[in-house]
PDB file of C-alpha atoms in Angstrom:
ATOM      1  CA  UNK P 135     113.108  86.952 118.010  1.00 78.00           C
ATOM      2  CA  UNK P 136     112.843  85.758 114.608  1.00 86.00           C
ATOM      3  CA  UNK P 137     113.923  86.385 111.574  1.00 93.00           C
ATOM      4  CA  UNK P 138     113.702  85.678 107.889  1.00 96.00           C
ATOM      5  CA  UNK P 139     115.549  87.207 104.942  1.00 96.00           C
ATOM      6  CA  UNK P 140     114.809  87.105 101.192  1.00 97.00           C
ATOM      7  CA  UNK P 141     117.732  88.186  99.869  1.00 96.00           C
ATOM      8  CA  UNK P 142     116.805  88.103  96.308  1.00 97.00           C
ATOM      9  CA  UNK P 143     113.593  90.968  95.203  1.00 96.00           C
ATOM     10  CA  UNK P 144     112.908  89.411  91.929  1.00 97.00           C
ATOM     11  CA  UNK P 145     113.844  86.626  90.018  1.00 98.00           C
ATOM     12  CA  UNK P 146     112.967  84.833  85.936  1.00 98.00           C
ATOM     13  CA  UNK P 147     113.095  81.804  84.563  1.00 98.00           C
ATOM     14  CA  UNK P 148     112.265  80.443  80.989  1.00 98.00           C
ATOM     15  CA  UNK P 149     109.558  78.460  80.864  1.00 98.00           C
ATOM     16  CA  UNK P 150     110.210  74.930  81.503  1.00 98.00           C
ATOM     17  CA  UNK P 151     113.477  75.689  83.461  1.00 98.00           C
ATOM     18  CA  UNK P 152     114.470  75.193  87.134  1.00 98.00           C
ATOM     19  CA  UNK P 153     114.535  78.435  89.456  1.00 98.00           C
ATOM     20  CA  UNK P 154     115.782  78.096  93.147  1.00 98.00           C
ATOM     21  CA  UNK P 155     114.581  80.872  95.315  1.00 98.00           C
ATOM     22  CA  UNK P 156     116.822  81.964  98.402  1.00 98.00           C
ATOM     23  CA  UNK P 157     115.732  81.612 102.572  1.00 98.00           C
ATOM     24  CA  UNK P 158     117.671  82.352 105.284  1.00 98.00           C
ATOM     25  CA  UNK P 159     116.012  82.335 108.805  1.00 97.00           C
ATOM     26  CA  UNK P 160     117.388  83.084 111.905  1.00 95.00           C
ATOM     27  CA  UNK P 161     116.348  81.274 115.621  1.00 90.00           C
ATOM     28  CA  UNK P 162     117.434  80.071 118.662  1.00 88.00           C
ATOM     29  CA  UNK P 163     114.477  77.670 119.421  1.00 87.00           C
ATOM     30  CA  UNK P 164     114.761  73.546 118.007  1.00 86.00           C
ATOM     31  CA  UNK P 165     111.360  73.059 117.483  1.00 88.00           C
ATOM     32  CA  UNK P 166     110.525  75.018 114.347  1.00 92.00           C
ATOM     33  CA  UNK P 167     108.621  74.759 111.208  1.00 94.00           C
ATOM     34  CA  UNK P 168     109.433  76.160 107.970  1.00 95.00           C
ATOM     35  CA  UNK P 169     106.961  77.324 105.106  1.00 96.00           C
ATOM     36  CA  UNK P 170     106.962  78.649 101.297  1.00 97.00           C
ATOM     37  CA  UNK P 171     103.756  80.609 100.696  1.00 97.00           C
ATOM     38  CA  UNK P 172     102.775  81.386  96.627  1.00 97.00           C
ATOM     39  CA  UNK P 173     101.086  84.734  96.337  1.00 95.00           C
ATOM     40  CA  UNK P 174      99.633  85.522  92.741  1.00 95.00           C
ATOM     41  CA  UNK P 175      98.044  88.551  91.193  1.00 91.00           C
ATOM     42  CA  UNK P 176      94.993  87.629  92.937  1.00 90.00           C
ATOM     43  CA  UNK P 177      96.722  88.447  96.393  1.00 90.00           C
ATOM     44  CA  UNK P 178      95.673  85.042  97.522  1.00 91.00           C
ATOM     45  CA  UNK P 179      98.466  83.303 100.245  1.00 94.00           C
ATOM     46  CA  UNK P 180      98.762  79.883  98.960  1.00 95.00           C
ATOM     47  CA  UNK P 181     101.023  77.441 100.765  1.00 95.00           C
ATOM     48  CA  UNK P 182     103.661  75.885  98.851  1.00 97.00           C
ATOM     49  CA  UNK P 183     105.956  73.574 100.855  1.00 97.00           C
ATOM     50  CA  UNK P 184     106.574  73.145 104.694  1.00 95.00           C
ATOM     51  CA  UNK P 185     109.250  71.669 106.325  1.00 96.00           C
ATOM     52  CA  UNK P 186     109.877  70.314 109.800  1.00 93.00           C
ATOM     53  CA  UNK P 187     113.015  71.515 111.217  1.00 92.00           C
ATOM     54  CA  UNK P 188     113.523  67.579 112.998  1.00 91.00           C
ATOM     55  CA  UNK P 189     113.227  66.352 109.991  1.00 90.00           C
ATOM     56  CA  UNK P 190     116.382  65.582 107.972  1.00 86.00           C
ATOM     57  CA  UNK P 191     114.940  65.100 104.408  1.00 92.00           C
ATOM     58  CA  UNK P 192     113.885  67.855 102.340  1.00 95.00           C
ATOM     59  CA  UNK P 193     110.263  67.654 101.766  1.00 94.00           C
ATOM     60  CA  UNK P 194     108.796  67.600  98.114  1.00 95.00           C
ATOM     61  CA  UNK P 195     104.989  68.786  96.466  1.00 94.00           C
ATOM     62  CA  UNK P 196     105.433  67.861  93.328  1.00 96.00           C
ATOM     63  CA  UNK P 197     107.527  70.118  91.286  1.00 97.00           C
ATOM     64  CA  UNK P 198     108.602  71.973  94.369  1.00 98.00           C
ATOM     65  CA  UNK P 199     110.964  71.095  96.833  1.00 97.00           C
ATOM     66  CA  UNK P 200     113.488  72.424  99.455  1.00 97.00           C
ATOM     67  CA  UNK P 201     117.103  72.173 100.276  1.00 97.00           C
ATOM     68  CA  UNK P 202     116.802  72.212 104.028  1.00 96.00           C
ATOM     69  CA  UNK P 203     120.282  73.090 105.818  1.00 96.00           C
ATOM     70  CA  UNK P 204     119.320  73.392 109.046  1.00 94.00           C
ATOM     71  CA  UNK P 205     123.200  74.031 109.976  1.00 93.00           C
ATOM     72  CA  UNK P 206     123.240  77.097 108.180  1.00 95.00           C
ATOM     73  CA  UNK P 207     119.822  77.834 108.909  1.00 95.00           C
ATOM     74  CA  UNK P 208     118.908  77.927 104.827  1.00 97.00           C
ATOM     75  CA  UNK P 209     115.476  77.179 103.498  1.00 97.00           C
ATOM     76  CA  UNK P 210     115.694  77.634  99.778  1.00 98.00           C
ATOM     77  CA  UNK P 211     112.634  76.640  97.090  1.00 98.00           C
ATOM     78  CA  UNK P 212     113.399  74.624  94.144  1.00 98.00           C
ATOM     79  CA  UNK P 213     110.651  75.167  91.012  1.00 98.00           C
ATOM     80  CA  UNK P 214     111.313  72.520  88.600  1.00 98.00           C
ATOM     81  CA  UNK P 215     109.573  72.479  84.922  1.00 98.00           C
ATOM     82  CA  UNK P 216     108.062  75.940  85.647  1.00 98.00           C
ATOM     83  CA  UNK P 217     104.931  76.802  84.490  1.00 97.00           C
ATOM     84  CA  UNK P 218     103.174  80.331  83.410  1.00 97.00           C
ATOM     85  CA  UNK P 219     101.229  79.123  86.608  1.00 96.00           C
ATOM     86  CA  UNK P 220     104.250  79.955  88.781  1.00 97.00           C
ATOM     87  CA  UNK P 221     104.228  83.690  88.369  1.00 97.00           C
ATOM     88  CA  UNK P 222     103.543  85.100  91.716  1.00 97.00           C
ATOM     89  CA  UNK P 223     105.588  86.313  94.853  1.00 96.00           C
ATOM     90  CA  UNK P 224     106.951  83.601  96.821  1.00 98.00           C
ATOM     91  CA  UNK P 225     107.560  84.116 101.044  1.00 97.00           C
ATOM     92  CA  UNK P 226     109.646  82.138 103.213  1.00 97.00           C
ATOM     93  CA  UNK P 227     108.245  81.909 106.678  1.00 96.00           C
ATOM     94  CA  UNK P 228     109.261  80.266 110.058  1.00 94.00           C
ATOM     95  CA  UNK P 229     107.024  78.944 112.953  1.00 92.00           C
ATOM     96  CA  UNK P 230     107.946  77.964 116.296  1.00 86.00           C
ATOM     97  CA  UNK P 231     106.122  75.152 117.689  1.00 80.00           C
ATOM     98  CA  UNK P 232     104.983  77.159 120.737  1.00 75.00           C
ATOM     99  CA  UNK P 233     102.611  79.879 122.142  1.00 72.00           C
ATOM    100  CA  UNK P 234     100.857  81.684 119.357  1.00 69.00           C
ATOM    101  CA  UNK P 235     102.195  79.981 116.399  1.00 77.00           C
ATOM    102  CA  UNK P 236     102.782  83.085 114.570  1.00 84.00           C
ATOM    103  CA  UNK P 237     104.407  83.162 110.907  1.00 89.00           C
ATOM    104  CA  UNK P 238     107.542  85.002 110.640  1.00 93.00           C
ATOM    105  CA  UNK P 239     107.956  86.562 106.923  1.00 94.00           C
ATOM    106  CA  UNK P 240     110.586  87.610 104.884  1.00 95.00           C
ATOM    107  CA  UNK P 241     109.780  89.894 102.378  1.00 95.00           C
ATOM    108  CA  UNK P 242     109.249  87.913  99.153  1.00 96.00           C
ATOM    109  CA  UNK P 243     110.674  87.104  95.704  1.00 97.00           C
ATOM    110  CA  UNK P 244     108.662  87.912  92.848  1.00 97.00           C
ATOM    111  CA  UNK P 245     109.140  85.329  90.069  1.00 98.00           C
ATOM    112  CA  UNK P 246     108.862  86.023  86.287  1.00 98.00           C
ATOM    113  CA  UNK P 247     108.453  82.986  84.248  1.00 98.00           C
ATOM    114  CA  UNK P 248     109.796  83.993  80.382  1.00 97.00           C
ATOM    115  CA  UNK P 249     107.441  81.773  77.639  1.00 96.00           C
TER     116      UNK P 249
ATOM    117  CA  UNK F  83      83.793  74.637 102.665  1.00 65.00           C
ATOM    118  CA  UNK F  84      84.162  78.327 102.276  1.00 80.00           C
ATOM    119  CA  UNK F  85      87.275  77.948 103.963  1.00 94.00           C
ATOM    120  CA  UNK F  86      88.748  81.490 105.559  1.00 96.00           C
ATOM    121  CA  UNK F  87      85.936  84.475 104.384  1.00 96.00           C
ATOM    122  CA  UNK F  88      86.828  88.152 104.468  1.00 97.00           C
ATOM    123  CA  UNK F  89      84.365  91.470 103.868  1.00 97.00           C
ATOM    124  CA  UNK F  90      84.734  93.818 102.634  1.00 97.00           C
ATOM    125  CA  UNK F  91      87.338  93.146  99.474  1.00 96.00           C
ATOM    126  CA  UNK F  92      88.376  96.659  99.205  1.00 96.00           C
ATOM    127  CA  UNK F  93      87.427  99.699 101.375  1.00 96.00           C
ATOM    128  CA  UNK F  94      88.062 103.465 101.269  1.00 97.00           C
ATOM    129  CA  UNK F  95      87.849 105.183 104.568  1.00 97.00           C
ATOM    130  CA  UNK F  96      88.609 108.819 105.203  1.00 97.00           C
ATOM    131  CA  UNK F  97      91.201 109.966 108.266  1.00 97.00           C
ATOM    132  CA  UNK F  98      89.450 109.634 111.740  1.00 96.00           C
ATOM    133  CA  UNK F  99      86.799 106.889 110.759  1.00 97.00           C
ATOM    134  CA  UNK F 100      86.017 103.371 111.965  1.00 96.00           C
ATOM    135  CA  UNK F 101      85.285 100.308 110.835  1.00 96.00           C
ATOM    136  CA  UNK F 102      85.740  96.565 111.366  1.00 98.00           C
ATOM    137  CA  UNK F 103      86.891  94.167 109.369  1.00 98.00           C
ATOM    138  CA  UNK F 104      85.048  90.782 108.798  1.00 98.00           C
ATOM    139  CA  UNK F 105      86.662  87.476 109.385  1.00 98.00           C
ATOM    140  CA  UNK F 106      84.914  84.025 109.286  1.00 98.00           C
ATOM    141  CA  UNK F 107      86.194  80.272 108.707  1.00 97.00           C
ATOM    142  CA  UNK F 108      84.110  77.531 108.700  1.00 96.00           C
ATOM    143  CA  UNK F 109      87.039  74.667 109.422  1.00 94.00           C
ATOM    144  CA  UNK F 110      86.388  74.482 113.545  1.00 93.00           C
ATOM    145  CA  UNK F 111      89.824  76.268 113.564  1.00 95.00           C
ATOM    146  CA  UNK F 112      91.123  77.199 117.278  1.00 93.00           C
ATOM    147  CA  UNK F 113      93.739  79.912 115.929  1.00 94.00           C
ATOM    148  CA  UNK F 114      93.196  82.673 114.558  1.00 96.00           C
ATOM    149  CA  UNK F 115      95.226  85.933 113.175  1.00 96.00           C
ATOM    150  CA  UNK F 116      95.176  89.137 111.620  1.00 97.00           C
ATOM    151  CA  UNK F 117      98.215  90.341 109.291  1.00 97.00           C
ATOM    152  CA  UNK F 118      98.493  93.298 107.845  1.00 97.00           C
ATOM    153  CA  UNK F 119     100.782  93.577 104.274  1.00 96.00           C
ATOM    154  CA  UNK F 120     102.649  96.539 103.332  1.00 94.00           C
ATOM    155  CA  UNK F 121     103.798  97.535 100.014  1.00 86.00           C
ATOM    156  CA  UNK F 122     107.100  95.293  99.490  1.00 83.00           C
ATOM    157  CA  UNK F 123     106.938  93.551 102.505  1.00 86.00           C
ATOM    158  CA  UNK F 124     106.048  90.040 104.259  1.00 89.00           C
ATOM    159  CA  UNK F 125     103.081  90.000 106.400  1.00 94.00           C
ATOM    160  CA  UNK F 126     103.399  91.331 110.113  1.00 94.00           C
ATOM    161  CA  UNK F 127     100.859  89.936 112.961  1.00 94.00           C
ATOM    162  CA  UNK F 128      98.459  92.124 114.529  1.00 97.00           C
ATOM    163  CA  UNK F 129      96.527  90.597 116.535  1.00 96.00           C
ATOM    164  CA  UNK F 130      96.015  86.363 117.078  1.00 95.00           C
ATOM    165  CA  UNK F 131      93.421  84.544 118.915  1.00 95.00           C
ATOM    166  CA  UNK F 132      93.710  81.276 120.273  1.00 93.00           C
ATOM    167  CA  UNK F 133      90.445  80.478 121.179  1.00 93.00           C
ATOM    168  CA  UNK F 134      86.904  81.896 122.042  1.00 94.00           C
ATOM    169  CA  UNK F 135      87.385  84.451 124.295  1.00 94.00           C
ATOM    170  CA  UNK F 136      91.168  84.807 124.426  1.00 95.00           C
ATOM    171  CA  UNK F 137      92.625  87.203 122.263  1.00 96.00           C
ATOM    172  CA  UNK F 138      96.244  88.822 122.315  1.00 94.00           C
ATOM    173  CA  UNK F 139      98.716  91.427 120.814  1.00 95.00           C
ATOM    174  CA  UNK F 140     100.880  90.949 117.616  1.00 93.00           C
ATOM    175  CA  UNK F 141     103.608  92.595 116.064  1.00 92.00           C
ATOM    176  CA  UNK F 142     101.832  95.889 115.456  1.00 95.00           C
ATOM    177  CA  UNK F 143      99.070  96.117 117.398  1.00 97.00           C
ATOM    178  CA  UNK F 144      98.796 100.027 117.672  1.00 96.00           C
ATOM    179  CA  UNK F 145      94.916 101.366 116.066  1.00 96.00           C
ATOM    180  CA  UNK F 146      93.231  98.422 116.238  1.00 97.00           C
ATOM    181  CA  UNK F 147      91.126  96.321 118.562  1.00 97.00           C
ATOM    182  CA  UNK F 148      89.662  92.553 118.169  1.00 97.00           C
ATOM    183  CA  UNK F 149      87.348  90.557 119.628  1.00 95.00           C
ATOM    184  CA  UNK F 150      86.804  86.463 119.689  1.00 97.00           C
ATOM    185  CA  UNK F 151      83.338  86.027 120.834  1.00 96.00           C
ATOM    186  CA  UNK F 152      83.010  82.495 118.807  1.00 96.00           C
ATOM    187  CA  UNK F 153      85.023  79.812 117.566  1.00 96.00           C
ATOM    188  CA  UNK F 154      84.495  81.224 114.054  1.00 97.00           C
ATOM    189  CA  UNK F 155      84.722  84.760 113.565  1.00 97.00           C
ATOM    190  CA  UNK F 156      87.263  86.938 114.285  1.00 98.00           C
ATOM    191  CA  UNK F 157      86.633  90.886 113.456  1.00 98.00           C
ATOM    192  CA  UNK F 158      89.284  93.495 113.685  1.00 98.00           C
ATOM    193  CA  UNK F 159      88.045  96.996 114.453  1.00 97.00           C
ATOM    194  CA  UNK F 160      90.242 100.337 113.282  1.00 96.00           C
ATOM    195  CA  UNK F 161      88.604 103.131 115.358  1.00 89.00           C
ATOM    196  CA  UNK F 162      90.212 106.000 114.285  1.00 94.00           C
ATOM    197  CA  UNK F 163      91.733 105.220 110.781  1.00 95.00           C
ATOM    198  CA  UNK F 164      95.089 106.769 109.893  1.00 96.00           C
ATOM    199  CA  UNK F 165      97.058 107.123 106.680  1.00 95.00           C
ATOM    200  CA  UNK F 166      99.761 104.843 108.187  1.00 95.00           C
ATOM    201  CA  UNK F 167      96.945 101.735 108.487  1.00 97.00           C
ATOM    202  CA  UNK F 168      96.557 102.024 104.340  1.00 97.00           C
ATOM    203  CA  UNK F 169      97.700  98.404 104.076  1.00 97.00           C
ATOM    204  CA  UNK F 170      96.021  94.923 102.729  1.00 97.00           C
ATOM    205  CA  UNK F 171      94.826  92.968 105.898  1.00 98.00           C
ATOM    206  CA  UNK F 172      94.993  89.281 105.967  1.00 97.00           C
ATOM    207  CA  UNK F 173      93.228  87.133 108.146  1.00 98.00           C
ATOM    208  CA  UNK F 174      94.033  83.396 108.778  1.00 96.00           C
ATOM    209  CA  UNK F 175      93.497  80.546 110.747  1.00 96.00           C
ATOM    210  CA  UNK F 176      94.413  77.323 111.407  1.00 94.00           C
ATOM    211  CA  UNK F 177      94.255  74.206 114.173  1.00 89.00           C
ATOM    212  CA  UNK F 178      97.077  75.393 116.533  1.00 80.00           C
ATOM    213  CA  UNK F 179     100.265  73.911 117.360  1.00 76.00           C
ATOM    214  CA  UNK F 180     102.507  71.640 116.042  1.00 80.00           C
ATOM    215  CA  UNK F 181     103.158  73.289 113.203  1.00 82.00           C
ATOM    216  CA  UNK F 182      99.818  73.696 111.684  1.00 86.00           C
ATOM    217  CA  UNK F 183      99.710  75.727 108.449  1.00 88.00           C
ATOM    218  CA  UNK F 184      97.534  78.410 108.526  1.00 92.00           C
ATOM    219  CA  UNK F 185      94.685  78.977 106.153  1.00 94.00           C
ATOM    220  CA  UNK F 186      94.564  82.717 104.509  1.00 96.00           C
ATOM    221  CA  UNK F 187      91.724  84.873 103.464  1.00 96.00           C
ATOM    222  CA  UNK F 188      91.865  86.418 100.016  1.00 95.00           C
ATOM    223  CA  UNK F 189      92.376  89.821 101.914  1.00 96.00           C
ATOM    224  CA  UNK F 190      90.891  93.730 102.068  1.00 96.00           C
ATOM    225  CA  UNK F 191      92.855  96.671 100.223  1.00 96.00           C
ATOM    226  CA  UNK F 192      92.107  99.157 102.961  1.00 97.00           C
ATOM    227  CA  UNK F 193      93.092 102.854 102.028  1.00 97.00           C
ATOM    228  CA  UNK F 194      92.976 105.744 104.174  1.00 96.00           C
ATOM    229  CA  UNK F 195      92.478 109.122 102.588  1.00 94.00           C
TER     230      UNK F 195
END
């Protein structure tokens, strides 16, 4: 089974600032993709940022990027420059490249951005 | 492209009703899957589909039924609603494996009174 844990409810961040939200995931398969999914006010799930656990460097979208250590099975989100934009919860998620593809959740962070 | 399409947005239903849930996407997308959201929580899977005709059992698949009659809809049927199914309902889709991401509906707010 899979697991992901959020360990941190709610987090803020002056504007302009760099936040890092927290992942942990837990698995015993290799083949495994990670994900950061935005969801705003509107309720929309917007992805952020996936990773591919063979991969070794962190992937980057811009002002977001990852800390991938796959060792310690941590997935965290880095937010540079944040934006009023970047209010929203934010959900880690693992996928394992086989059968139904299902997303695993963790329960979300909801970010506060401070103008 | 529309993208992933959900109806209704919001829905009050009363204890012991039905109804389905309406999910279309418009991307030739073989996957398919319903998540349900509870109040402070991720998203658990209901049901997923991975193709016309071949549908099977999520998370938390207790109340509810689906069907996958065609590549592009994907409707979720409560048949006898129950206070415990008040919950925001996400449906999403995507190419399949290999890590595809998956493609999200805006959602319903379903509440059962």
């Amino acid at each position: 089974a899979q697991t992901v844990t959020q360990s941190q409810p709610e987090m803020s961040v002056q504007e302009a600032e760099t936040v890092t939200l927290s992942c942990t995931y837990d698995t015993s398969e290799s083949d495994y993709y990670l994900f950061w999914y935005k969801q705003p006010p509107s309720r929309q799930m917007i992805l952020v940022i996936r990773q591919e656990a063979y991969k070794q460097q962190n992937a980057t979208e811009n002002r977001f990027s990852v800390n991938f250590q796959k060792a310690a099975k941590s997935f965290s989100l880095k937010i540079s420059d944040s934006q009023l934009g970047d209010a929203a919860m934010y959900f880690c998620a693992s996928q394992i490249n086989f059968g139904n593809e299902k997303l695993t959740f963790g329960t979300g962070t909801r970010l506060t951005i401070i103008p | 492209n529309a993208g992933v399409t959900q109806t209704p947005k919001f829905r009050i239903l009363k204890i012991g009703q039905s109804m389905t849930l309406q999910c279309a996407q418009d991307m030739n997308h073989n996957y398919m899957y319903w998540y349900r959201q509870d109040p402070g929580m991720g998203l658990k899977l209901i049901y997923y589909s991975v193709g016309a005709g071949i549908t099977d059992k999520g998370e938390v698949p207790n109340g509810y039924n689906v069907s996958r009659s065609t590549t592009e809809d994907f409707p979720l049927r409560l048949e006898l609603a129950a206070p415990s199914q008040t919950s925001v309902y996400f449906c999403a889709s995507s190419f399949g494996q290999g890590g595809q991401p998956q493609h999200f509906g805006d959602g319903t707010r379903l509440s059962i009174l």
